[in-house]
mmCIF file of C-alpha atoms in Angstrom:
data_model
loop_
_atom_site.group_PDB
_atom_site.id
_atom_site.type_symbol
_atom_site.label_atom_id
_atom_site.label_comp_id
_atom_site.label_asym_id
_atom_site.label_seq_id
_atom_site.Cartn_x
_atom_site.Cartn_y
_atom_site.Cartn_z
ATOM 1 C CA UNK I 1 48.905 0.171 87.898
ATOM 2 C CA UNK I 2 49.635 0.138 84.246
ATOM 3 C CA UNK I 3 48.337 2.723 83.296
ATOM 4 C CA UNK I 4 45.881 1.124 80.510
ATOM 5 C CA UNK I 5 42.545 2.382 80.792
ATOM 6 C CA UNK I 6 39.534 0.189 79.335
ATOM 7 C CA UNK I 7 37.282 2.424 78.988
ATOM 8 C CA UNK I 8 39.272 3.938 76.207
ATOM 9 C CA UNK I 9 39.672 0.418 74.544
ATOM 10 C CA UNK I 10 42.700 -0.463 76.825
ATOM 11 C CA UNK I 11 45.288 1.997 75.035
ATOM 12 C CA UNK I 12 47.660 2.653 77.861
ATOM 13 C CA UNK I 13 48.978 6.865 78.667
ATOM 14 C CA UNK I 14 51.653 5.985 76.379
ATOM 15 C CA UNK I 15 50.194 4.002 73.480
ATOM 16 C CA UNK I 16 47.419 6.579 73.109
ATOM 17 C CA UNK I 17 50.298 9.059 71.809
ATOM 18 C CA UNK I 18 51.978 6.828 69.581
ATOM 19 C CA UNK I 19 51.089 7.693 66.017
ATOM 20 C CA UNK I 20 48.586 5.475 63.845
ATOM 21 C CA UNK I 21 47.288 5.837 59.975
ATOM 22 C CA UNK I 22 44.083 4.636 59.328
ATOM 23 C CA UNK I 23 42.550 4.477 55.417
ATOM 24 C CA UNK I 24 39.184 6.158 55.553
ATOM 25 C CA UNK I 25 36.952 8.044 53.153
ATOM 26 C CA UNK I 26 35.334 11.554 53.338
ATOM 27 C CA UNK I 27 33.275 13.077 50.713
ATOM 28 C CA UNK I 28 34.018 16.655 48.421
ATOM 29 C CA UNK I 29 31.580 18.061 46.373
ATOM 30 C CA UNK I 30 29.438 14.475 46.482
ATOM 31 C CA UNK I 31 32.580 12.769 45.703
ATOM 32 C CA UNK I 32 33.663 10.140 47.857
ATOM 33 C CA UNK I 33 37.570 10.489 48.260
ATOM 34 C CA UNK I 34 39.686 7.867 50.081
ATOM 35 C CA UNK I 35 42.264 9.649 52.545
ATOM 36 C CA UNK I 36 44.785 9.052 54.909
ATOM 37 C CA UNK I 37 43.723 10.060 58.790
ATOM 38 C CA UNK I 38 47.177 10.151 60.761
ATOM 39 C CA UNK I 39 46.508 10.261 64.809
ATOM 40 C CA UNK I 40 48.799 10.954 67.044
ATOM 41 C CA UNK I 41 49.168 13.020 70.844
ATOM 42 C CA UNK I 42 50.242 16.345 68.991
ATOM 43 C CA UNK I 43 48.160 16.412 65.900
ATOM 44 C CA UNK I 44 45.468 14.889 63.292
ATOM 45 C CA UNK I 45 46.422 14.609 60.048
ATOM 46 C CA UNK I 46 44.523 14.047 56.993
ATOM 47 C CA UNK I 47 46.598 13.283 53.657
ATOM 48 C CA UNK I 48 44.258 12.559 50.536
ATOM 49 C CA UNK I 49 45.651 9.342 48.806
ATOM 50 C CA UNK I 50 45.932 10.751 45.009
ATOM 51 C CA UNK I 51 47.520 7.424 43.701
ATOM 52 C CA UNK I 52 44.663 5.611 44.413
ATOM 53 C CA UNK I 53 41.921 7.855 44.797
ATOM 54 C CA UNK I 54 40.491 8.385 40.807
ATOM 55 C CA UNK I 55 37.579 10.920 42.155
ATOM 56 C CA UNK I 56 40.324 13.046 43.473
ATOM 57 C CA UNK I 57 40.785 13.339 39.881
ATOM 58 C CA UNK I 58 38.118 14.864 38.414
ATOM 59 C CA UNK I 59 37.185 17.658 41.169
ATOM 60 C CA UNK I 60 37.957 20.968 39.786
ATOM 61 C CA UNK I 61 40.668 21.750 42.454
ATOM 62 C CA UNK I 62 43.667 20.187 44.249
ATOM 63 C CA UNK I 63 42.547 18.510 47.237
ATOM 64 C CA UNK I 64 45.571 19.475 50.186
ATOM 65 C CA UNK I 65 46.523 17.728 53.141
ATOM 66 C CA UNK I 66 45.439 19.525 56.618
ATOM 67 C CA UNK I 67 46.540 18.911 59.845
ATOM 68 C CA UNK I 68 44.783 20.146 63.134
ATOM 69 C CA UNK I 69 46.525 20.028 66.596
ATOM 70 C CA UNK I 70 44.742 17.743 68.927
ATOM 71 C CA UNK I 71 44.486 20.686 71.576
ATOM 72 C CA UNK I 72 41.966 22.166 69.072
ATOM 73 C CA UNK I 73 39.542 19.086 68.901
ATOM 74 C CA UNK I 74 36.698 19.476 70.351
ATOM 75 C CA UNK I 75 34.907 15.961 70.230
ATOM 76 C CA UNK I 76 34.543 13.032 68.127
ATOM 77 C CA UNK I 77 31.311 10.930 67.949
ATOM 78 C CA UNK I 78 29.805 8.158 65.659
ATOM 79 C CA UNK I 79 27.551 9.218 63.597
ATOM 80 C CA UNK I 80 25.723 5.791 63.003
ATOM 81 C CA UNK I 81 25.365 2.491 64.683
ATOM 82 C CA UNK I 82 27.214 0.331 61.908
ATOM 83 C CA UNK I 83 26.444 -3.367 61.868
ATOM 84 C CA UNK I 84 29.364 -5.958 61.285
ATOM 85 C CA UNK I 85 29.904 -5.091 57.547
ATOM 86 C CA UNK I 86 28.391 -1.518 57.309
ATOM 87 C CA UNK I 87 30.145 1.476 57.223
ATOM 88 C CA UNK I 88 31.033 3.673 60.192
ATOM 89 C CA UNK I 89 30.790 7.399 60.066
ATOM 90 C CA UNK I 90 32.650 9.296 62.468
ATOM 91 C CA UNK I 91 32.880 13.240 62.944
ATOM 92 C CA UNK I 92 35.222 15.083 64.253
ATOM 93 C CA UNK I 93 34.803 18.751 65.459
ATOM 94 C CA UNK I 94 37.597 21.248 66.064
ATOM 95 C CA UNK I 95 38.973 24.637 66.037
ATOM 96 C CA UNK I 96 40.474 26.119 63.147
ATOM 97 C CA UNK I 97 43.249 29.214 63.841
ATOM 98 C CA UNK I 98 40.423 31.870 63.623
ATOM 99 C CA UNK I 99 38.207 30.248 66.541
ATOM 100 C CA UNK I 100 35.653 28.715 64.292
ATOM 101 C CA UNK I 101 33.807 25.467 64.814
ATOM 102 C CA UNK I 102 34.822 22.936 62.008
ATOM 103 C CA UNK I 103 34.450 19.413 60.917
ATOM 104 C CA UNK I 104 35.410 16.444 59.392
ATOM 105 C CA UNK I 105 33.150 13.638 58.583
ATOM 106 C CA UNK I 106 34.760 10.641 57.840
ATOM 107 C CA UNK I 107 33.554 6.738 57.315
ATOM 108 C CA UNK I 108 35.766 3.756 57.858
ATOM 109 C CA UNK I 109 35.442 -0.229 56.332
ATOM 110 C CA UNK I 110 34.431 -1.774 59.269
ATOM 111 C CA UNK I 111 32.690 -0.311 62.900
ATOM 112 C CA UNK I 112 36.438 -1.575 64.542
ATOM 113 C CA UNK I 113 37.949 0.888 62.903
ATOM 114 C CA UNK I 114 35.916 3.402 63.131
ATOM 115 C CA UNK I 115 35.806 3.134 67.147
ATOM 116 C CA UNK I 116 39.233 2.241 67.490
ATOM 117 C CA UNK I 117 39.409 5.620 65.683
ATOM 118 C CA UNK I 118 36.643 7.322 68.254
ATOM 119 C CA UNK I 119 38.644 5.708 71.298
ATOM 120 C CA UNK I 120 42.007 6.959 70.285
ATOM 121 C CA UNK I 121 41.208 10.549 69.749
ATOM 122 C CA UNK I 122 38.503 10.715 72.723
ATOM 123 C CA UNK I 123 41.449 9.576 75.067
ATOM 124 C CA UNK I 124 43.828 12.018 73.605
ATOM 125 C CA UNK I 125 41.374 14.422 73.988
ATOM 126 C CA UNK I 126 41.082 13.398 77.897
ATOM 127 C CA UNK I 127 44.415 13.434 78.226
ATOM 128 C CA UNK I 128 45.617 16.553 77.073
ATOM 129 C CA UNK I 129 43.071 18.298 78.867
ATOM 130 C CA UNK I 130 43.736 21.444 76.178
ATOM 131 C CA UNK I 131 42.644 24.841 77.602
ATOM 132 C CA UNK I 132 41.214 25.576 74.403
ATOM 133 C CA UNK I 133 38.840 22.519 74.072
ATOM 134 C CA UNK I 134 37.919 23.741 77.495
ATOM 135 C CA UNK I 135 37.091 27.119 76.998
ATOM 136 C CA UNK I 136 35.082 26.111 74.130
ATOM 137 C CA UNK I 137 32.420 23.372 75.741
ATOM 138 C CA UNK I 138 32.638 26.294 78.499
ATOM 139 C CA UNK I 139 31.143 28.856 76.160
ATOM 140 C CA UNK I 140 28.766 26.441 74.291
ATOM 141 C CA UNK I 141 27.270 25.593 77.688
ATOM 142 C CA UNK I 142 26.545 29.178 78.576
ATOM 143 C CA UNK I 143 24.983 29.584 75.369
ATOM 144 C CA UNK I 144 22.894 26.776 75.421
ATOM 145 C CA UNK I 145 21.889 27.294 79.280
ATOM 146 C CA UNK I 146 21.374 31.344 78.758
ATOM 147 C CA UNK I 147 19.077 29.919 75.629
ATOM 148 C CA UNK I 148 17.001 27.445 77.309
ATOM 149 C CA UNK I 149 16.101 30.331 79.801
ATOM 150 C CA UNK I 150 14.926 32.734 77.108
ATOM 151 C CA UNK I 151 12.504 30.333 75.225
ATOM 152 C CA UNK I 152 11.101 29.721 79.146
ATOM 153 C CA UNK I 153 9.808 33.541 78.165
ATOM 154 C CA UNK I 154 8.680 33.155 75.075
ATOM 155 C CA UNK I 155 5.537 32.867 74.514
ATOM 156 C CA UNK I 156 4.025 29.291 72.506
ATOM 157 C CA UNK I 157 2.123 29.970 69.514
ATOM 158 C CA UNK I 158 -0.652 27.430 68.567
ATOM 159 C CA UNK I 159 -1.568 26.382 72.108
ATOM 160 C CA UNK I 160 -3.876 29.719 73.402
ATOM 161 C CA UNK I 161 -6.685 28.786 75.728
ATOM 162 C CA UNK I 162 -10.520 28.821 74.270
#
């Protein structure tokens, strides 16, 4: 064996760590702003690209690079179904240092990208099997089950025999 899995758009144990830039675009304050998303197995990074980007210009702060360790991502989905020559929007949802749920929301030039993007990260994600990710979906299941039990006692308005 290899070692390449398909399912993951055939990047091998190896290749999946290996790091790759991809130009996307997020927005700021209804600005669209065209940024640099570096993967690789340790970390995401995301670099705005102030050369080229003129909106970065005009919001009324300096946009900083962040980077986000990829055993604090928690999952990364499409956002849309992108034909040929849409856009793709992806999201990506991690931990900052304090615990807290964030996100990016990013969209790419083309749907390749955008799941080449999706199939890296989700297979880094896989691999790394982080403790912290872990925990996390843990929690946010017991929530969500302990929840759906509750509104089993609730009572529903608006549909009280005659």
């Amino acid at each position: 064996s290899s070692g390449i899995n398909a399912e993951y758009g055939g990047y091998s144990r190896f290749e999946s760590h290996c790091y790759e830039r991809f130009d996307v675009e997020t927005r700021i304050m209804k600005k669209r702003i065209e940024v640099q998303l570096g993967i690789s197995g340790e970390k995401i990074e995301i670099d705005p690209l102030s050369g080229i980007s003129k909106s970065l210009q005009i919001l009324p702060f300096k946009v900083r690079a962040e980077s986000v360790p990829c055993d604090h991502l928690i999952r990364c989905y499409k956002l849309n179904q992108a034909e040929a020559s849409e856009r793709l929007k992806l999201k990506i949802e991690y931990l900052n240092e304090a615990q807290e749920l964030k996100e990016f929301v990013f969209s790419t030039a083309t749907p390749t990208v955008g799941s080449r993007i999706n199939r890296k990260i989700t297979f880094i994600m896989n691999q790394i099997q982080s403790k912290i990710r872990q925990d996390y979906l843990l929690s946010e299941k017991k929530v969500s089950s302990s929840s759906m039990k509750l509104s089993s006692f609730l009572p529903s308005f608006g549909t009280s025999p005659r």
